PDB file of C-alpha atoms in Angstrom:
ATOM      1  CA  UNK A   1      63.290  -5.938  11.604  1.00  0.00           C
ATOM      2  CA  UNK A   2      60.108  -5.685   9.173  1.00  0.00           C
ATOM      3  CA  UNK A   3      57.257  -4.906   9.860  1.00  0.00           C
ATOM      4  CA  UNK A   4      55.342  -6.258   6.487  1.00  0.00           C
ATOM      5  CA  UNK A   5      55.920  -9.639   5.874  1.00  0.00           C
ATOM      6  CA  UNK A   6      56.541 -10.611   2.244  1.00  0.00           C
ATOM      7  CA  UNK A   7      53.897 -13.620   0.767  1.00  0.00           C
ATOM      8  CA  UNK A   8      55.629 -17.117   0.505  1.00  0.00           C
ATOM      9  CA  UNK A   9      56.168 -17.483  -3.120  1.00  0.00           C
ATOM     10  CA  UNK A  10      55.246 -20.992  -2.846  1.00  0.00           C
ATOM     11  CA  UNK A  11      51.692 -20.662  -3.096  1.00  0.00           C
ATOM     12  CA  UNK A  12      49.600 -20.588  -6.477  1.00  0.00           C
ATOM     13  CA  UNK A  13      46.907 -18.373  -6.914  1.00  0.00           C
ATOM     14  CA  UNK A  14      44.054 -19.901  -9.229  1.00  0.00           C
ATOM     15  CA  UNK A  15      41.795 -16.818 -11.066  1.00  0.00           C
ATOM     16  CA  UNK A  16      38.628 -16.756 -10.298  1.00  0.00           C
ATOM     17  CA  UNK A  17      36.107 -18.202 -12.513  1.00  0.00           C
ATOM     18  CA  UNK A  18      33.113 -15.630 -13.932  1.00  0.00           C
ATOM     19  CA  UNK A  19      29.612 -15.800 -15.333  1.00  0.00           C
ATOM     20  CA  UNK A  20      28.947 -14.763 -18.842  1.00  0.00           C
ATOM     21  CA  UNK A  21      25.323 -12.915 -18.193  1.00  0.00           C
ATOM     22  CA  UNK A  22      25.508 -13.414 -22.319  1.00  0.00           C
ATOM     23  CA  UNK A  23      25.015 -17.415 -22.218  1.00  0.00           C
ATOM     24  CA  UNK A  24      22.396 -17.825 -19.612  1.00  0.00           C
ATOM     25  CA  UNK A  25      18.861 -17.101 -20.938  1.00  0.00           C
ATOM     26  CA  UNK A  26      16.932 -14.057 -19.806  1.00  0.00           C
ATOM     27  CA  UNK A  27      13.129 -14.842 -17.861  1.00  0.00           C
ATOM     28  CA  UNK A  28      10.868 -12.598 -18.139  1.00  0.00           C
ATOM     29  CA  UNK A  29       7.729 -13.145 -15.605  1.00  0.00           C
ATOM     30  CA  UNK A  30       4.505 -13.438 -17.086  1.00  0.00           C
ATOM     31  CA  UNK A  31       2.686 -10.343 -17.324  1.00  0.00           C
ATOM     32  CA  UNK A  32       0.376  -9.510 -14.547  1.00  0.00           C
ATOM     33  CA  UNK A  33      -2.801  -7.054 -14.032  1.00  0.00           C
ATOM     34  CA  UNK A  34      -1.213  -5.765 -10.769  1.00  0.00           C
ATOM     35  CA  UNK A  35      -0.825  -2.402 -10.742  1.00  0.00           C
ATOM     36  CA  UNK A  36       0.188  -0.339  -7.376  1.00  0.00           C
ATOM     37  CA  UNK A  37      -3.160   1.709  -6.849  1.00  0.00           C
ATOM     38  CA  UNK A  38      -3.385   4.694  -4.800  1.00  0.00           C
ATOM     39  CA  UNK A  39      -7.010   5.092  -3.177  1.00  0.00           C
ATOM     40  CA  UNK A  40      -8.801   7.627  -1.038  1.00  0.00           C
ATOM     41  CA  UNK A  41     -10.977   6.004   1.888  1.00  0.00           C
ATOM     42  CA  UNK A  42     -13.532   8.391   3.170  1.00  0.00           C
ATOM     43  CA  UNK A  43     -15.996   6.648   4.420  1.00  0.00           C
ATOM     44  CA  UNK A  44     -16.617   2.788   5.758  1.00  0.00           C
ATOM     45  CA  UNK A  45     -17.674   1.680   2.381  1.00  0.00           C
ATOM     46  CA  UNK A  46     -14.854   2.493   0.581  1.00  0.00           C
ATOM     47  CA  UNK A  47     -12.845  -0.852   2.582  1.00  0.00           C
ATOM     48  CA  UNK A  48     -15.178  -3.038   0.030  1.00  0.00           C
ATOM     49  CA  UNK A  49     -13.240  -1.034  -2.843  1.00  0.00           C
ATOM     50  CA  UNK A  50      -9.795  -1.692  -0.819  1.00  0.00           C
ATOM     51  CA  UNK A  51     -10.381  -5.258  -0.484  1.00  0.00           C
ATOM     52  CA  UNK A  52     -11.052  -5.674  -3.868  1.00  0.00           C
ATOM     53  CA  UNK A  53      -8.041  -4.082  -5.665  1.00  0.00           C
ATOM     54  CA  UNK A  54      -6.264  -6.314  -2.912  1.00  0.00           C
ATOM     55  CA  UNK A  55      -7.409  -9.609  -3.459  1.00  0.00           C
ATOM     56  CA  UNK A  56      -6.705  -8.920  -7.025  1.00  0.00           C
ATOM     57  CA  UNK A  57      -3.011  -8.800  -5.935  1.00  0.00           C
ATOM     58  CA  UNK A  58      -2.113  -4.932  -6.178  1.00  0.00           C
ATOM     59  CA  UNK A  59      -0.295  -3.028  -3.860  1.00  0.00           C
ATOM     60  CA  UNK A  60      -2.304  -0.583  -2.406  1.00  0.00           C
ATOM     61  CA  UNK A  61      -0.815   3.053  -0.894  1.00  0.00           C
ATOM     62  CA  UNK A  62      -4.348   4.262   0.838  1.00  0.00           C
ATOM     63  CA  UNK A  63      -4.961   7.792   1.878  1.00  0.00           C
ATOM     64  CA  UNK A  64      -7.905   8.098   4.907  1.00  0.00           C
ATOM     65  CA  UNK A  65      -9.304  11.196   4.329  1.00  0.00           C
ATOM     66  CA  UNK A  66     -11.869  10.878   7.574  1.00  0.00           C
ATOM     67  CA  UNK A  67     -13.881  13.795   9.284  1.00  0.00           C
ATOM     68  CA  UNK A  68     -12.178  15.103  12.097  1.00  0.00           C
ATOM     69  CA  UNK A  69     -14.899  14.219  14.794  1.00  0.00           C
ATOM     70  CA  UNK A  70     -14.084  10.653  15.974  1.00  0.00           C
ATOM     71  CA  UNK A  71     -11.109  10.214  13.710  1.00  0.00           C
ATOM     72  CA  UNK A  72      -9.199   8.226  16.214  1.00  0.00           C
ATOM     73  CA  UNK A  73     -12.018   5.431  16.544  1.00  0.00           C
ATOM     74  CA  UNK A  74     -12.777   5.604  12.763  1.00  0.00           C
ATOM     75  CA  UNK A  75      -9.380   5.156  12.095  1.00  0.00           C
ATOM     76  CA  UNK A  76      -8.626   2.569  14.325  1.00  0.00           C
ATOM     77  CA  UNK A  77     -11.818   0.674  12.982  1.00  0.00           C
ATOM     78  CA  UNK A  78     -10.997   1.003   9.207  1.00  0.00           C
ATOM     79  CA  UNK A  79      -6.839  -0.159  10.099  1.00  0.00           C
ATOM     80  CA  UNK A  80      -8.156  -3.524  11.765  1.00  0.00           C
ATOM     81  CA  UNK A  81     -10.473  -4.026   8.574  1.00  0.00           C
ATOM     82  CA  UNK A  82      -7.098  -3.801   6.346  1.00  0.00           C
ATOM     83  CA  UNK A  83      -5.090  -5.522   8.815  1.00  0.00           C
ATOM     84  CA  UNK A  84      -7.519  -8.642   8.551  1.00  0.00           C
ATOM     85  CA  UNK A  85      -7.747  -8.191   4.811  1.00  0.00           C
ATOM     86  CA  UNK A  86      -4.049  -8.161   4.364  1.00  0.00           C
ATOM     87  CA  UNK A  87      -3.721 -11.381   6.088  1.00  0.00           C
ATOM     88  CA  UNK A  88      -6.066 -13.008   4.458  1.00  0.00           C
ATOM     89  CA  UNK A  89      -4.404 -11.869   0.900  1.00  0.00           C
ATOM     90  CA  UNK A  90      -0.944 -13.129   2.555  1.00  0.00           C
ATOM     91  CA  UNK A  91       0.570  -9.711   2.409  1.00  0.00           C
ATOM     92  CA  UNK A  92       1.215  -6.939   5.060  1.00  0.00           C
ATOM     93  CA  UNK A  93       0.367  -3.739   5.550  1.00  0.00           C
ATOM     94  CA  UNK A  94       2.013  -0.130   7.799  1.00  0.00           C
ATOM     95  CA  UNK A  95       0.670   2.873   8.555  1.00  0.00           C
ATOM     96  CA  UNK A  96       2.636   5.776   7.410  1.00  0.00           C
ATOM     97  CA  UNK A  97       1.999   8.822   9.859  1.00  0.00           C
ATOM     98  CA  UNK A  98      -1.552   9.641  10.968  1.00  0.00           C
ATOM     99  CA  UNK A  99      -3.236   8.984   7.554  1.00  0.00           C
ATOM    100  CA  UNK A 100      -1.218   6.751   5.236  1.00  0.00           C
ATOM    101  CA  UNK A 101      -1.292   2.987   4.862  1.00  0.00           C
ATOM    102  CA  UNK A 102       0.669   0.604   2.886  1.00  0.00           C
ATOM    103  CA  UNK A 103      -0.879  -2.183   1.487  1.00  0.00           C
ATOM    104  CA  UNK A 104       0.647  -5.420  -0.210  1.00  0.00           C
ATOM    105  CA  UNK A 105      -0.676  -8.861  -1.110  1.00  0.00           C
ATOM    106  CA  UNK A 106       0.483 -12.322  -2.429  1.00  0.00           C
ATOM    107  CA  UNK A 107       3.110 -12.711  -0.439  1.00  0.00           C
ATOM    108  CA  UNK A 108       5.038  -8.867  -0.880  1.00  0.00           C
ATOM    109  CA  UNK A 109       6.262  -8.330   2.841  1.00  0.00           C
ATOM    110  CA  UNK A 110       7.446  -4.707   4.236  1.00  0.00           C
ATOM    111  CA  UNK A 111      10.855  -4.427   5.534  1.00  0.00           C
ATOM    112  CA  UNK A 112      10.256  -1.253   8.368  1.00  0.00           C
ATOM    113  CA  UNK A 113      13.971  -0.318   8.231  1.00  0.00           C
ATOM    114  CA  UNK A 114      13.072   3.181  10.152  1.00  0.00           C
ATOM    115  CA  UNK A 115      13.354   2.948  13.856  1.00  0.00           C
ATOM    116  CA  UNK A 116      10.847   4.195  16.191  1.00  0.00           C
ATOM    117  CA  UNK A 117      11.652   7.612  17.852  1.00  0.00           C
ATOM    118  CA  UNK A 118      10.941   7.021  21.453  1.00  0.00           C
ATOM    119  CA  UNK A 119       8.612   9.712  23.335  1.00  0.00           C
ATOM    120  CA  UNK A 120       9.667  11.649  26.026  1.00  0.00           C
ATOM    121  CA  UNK A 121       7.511  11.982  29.486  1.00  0.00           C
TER     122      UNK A 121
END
């Protein structure tokens, strides 16, 4: 007896039909001012600078170079800023470790494909 069945000869098998990339005309998107920026915030008054390269649509990768004396509640302070200014630009925004943040606007969401490592008590 066999194991492998042979196909009923029966049937036709139609090729499948393919696009020619050649015919269809190529868009090109209109050319834009946004840029992704890479910024240094130091102090409090370096969000105004943030918020401006965001509302002007750029994707922003933001280093927080803060003192080390109260960097917790500084930090905390300056992501709730971004947070609020991301959401009002219709992007999102991460943090990346203790000091990075990604930035995005007009509608660019973050897929967070990385899972989080969970702590042991």
């Amino acid at each position: 007896m066999a194991i492998i069945k042979r196909k009923s000869t029966g049937t036709v098998v139609e090729p499948k039909g393919f696009i020619d990339l050649t015919d269809t005309p190529l868009i090109v998107p209109e050319e834009t001012d946004a840029r992704v920026k890479i910024i240094e915030i130091r102090t409090f008054g370096d969000i105004s600078v943030a918020a401006d390269l965001a509302y002007k649509g750029n994707i922003l990768f933001i280093r927080c170079a803060l003192p080390e004396e109260n960097k917790k509640g500084a930090m905390d302070t300056i992501t709730s800023e971004l947070k609020s200014i991301a959401k009002d630009c219709g992007g999102d925004m991460v943090i990346i470790g203790d000091s990075f943040i990604l930035m995005t606007a007009n509608g660019v969401k973050i897929d967070n494909l990385i899972s989080k490592r969970k702590r042991r008590i």
